[in-house]
Coordinates of C-alpha atoms and ligand atoms in Angstrom, one line a residue:
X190 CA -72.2 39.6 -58.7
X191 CA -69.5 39.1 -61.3
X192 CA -67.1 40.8 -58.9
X193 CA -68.2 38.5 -56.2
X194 CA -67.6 35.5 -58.4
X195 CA -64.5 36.6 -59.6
X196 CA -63.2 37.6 -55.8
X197 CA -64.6 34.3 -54.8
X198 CA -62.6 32.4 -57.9
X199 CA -59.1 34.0 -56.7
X200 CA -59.8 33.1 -53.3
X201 CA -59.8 29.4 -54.2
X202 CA -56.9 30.0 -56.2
X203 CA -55.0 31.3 -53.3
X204 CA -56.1 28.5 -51.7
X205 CA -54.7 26.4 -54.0
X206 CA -51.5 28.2 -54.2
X207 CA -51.0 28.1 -50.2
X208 CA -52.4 24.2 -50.0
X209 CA -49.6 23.3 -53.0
X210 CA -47.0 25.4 -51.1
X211 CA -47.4 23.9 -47.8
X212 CA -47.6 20.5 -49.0
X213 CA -44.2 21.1 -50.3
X214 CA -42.8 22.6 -47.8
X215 CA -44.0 19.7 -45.6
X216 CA -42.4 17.3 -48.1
X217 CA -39.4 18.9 -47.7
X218 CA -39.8 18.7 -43.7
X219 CA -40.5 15.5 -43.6
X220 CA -37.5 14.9 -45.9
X221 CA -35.3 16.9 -43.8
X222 CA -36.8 14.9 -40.4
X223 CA -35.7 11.8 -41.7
X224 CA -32.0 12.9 -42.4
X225 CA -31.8 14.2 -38.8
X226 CA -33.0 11.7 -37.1
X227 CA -30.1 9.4 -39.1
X228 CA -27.5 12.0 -38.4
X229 CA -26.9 10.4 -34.9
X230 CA -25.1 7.6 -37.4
X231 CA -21.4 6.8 -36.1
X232 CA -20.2 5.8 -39.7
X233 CA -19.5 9.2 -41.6
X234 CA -19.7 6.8 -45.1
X235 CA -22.9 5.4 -44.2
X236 CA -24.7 8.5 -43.3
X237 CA -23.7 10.6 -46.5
X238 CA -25.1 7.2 -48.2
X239 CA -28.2 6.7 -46.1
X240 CA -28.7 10.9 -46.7
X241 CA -28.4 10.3 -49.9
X242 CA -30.5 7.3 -50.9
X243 CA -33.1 9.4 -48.8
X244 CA -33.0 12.6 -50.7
X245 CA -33.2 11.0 -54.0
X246 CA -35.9 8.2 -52.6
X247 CA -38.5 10.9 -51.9
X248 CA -37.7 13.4 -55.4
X249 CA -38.5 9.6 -57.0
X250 CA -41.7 9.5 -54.9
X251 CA -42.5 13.2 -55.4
X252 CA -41.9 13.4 -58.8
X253 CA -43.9 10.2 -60.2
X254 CA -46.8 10.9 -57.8
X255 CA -46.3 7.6 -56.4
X256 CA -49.5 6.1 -55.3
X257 CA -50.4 3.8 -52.7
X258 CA -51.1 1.0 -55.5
X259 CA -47.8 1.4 -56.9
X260 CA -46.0 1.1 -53.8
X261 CA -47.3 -2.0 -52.7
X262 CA -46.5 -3.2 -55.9
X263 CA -42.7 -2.2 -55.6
X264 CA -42.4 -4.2 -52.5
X265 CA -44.0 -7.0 -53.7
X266 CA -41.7 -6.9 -56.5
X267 CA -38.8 -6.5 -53.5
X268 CA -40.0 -9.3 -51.6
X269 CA -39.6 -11.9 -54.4
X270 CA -36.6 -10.6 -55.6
X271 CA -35.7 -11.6 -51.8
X272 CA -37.4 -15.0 -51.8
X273 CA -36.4 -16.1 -55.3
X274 CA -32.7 -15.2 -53.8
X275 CA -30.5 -18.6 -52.9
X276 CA -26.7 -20.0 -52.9
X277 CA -26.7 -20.2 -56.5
X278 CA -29.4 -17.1 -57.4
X279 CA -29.1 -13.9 -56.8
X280 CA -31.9 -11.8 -58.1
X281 CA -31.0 -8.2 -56.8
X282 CA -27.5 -8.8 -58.6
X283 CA -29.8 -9.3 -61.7
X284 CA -31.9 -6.6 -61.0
X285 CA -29.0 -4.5 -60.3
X286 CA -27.5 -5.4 -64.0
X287 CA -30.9 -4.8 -65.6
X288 CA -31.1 -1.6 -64.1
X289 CA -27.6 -0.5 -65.2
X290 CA -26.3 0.3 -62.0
X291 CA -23.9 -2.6 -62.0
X292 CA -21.3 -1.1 -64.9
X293 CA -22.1 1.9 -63.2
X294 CA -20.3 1.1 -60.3
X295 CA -18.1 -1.4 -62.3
X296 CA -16.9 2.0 -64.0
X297 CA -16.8 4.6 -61.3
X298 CA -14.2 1.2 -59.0
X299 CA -12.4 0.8 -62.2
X300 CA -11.9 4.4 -63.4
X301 CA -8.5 4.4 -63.8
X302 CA -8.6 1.7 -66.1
X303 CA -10.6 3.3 -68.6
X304 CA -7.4 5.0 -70.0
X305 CA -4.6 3.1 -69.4
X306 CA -5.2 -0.5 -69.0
X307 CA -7.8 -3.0 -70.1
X308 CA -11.6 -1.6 -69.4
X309 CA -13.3 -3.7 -66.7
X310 CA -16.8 -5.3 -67.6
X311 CA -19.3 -6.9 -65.0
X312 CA -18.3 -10.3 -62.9
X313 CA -22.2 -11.7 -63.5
X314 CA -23.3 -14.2 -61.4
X315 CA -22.0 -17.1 -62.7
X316 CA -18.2 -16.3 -61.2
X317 CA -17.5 -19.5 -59.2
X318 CA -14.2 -19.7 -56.9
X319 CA -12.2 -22.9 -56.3
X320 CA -12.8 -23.4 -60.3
X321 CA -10.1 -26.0 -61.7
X322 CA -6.7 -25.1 -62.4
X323 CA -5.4 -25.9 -65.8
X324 CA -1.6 -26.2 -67.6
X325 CA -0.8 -23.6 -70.2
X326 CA -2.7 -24.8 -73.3
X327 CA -5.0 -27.4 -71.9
X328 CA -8.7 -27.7 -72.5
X329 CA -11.3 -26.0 -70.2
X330 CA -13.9 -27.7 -72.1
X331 CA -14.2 -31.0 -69.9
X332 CA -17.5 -32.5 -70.4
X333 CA -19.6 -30.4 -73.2
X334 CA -19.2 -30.1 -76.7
X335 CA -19.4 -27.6 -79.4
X336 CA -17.3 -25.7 -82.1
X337 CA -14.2 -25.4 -80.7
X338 CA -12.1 -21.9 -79.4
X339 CA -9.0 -21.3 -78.9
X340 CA -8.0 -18.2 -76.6
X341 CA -4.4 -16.9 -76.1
X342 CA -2.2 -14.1 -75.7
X343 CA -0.3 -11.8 -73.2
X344 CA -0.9 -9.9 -69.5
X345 CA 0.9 -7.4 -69.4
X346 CA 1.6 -4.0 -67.3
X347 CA 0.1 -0.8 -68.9
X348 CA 3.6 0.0 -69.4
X349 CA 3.6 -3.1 -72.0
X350 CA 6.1 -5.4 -69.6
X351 CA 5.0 -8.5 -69.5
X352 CA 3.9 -9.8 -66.3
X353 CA 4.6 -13.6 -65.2
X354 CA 2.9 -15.8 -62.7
X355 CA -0.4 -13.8 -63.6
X356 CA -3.8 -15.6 -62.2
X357 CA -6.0 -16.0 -65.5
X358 CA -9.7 -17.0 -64.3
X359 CA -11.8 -18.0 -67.3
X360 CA -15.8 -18.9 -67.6
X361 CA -18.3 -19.1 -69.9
X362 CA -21.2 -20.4 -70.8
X363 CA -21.2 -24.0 -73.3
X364 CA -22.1 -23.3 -76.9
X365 CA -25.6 -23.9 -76.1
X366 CA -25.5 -20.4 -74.1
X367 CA -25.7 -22.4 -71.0
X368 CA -23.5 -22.4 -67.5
X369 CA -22.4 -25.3 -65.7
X370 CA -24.5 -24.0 -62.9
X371 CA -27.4 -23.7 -64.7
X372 CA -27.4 -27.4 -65.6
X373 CA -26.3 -28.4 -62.1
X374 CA -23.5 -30.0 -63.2
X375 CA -19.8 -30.4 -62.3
X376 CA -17.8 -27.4 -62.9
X377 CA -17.3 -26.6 -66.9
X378 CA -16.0 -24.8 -69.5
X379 CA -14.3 -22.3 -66.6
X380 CA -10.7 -22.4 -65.7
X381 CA -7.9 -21.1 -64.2
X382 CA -4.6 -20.6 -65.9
X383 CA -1.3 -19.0 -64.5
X384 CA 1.0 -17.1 -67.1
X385 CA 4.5 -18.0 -68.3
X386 CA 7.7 -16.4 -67.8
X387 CA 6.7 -14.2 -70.6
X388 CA 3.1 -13.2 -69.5
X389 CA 1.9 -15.8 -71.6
X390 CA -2.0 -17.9 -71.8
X391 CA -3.4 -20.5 -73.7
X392 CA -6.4 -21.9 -73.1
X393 CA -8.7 -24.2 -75.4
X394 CA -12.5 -24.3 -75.7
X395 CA -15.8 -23.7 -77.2
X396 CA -17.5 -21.1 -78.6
X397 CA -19.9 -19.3 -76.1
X398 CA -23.6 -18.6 -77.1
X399 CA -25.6 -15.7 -76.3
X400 CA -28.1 -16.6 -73.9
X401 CA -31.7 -15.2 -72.0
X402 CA -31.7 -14.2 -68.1
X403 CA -33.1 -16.4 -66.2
X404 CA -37.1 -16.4 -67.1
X405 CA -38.7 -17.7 -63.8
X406 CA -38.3 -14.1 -61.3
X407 CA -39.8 -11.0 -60.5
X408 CA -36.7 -9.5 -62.8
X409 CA -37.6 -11.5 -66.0
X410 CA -41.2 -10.4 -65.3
X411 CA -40.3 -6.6 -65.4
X412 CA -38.1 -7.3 -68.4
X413 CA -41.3 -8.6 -70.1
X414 CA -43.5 -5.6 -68.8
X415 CA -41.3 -3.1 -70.5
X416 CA -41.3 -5.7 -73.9
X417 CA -37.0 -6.0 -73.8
X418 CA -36.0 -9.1 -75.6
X419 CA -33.4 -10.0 -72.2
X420 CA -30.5 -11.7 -73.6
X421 CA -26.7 -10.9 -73.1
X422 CA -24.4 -11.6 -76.0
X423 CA -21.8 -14.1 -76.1
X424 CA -19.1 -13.8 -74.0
X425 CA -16.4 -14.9 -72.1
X426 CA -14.9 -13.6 -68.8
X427 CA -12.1 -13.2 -67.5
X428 CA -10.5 -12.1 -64.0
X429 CA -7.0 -11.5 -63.7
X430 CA -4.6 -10.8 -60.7
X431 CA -1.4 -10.6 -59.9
X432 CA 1.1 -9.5 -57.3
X433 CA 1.3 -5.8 -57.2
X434 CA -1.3 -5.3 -59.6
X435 CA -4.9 -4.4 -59.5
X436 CA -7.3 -7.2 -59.9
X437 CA -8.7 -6.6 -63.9
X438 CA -12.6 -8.0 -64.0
X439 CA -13.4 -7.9 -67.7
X440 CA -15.2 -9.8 -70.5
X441 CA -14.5 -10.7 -74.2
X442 CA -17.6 -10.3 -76.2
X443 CA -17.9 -11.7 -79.6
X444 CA -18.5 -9.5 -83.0
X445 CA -21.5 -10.1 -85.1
X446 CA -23.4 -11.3 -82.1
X447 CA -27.1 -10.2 -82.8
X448 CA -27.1 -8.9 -79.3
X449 CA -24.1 -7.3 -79.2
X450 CA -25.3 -3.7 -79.4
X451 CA -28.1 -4.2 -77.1
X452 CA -26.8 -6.0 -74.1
X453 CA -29.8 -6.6 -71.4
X454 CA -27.3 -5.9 -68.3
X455 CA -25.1 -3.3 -70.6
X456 CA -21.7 -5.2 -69.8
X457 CA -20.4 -4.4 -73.6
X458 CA -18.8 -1.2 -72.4
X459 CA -16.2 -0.4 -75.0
X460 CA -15.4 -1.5 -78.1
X461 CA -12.5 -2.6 -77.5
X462 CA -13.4 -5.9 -75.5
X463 CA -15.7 -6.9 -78.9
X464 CA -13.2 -9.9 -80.1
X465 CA -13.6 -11.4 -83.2
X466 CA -12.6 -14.9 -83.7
X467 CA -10.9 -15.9 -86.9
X468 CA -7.9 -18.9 -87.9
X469 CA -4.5 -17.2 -86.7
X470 CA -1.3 -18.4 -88.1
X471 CA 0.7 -17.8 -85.2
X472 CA -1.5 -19.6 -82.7
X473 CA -0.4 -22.5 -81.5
X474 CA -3.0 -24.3 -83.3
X475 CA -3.5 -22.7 -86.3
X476 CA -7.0 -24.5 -87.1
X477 CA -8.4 -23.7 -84.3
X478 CA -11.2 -20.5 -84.7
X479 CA -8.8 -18.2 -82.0
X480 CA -9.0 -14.9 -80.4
X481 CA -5.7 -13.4 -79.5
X482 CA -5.9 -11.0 -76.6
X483 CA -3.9 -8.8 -74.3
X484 CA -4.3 -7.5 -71.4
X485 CA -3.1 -4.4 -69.5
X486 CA -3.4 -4.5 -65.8
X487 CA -2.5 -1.1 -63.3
X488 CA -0.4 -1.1 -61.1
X489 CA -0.9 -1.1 -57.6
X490 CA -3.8 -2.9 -55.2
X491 CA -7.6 -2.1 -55.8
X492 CA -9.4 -1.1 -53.0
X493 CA -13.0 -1.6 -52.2
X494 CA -12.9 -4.8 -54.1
X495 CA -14.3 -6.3 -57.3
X496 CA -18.3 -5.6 -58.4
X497 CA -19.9 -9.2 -58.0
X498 CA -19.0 -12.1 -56.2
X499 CA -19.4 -15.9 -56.2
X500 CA -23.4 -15.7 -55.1
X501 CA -22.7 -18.4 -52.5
X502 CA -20.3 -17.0 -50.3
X503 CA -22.7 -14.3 -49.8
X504 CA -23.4 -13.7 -46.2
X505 CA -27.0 -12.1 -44.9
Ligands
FE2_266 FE1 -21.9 -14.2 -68.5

């Protein structure tokens, strides 16, 4: 009887043994059926990446025991990322930045960077082409106010020669942690400056603010589900090109802000883009709370093009 139980027990085990085993194994099929039925793909680059996001899409599935619950909620969550998407939002850049991914491949295009010349940090969506061009030392600060800011210094090559006729790009939010954009108004407190003979910038305006991602999408709502506070630290950005030079996509980030350690969309990658304003007696004005900055650009063009983009020249 006992023997008959017991014989009866490792059956069931077996069982259980051959029902995981082939389960796996027809995961693994399955896995393996999707990638050749995608291997008929012309584009080499597009199959090792469509490969790829498969391999790693059904190891996610496998791994969490992803239910059918679970998955309906993940494209729900898709689909209004999608519908909560416009000319002047784009939620699965936000998503992508809360996830991390963004500095990720911020890091991997600017690689060479990371030793030589000024480290890159993330475009954000508030990047805005045709922004208005200012002279050396003029205001980009048109219609808010706040504490004022004076910026200033050098591009130069990693090499340290300075490099004239230099496209300086500047944005920021107003010192109420608010875009222009975000207000709807006329384009603000974002410029574009072109360096002197000497490599030189000056630009005036106000202290930035930290401020909250937006708090009305499906991104804010995950933010809230896993209880993160989702605010970026004051900053400013900055893009810089010139001839013969790769295109430098990088932010300014200023000490003591409460957030600085804890960015929401991790843009503060290095310590050395944390600025910290202070009265400068070689500025050109000297009362004015400045932060004196150089940067290094590489030589040569980038290829594959900057991380970001202005949201409404998006094509779909
Ligand atoms: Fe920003």
């Amino acid at each position: 009887m006992l023997y008959q139980k017991l014989n009866k027990k490792n059956s069931k085990r077996r069982i259980n043994k051959m029902t995981i085993t082939l389960d796996n194994e027809l995961l693994s099929n399955l896995t393996n059926s999707v990638i050749s039925q995608m291997s008929t793909t012309p584009s080499a680059r597009l199959r090792t990446v469509m490969e790829c996001a498969v391999r790693h899409l059904h190891a996610f599935a496998i791994e969490t025991k992803l239910t059918p619950e679970e998955w309906l909620t993940g494209i729900a969550f898709l689909t209004a990322a999608g519908q909560m998407s416009s000319s002047d939002r784009q939620e699965f850049i936000l998503l992508s930045d809360t996830l991390g991914l963004s500095t990720i491949v911020n890091l991997l295009q600017d690689g060479s960077g990371l030793v030589q010349a000024t480290e890159s940090s993330l475009l954000g969506p508030f990047y805005r082409n045709n922004a208005p061009s200012y002279q050396v030392g003029e205001s980009m600060a048109r219609r808010c106010n706040g504490p004022q800011l004076q910026l200033y210094g050098r591009i130069l090559s990693t090499e340290g020669n300075p490099i004239p006729n230099a496209t300086v790009q500047i944005w920021q939010t107003d010192s109420e942690g608010v875009y222009d954009i975000q207000r709807g108004s006329e384009m603000d407190t974002r410029g574009v400056y072109t360096t002197d003979e000497n490599g030189y910038y000056h630009a005036l305006t106000v202290m930035p603010k930290s401020y909250p991602l937006p708090s009305d999408g499906p991104v804010r709502r995950m933010l809230n589900a896993q209880s993160r506070h989702g605010n970026r630290p004051a900053h400013i950005h900055f893009l810089i090109s010139a001839p013969e030079h790769k295109e430098l996509v990088t932010a300014l980030y200023v000490a003591g802000d409460r957030y600085i350690d804890d960015d929401t969309v991790f843009g503060v990658s290095s310590a050395r883009l944390i600025a910290t304003p202070s009265l400068d007696n070689n500025a050109p004005h000297p009362e004015i709370p400045t932060i004196c900055y150089d940067f290094h650009l590489v030589a040569g063009v980038a290829e594959g093009g900057r991380v970001g983009a202005d949201v409404a020249t998006l094509k779909y």
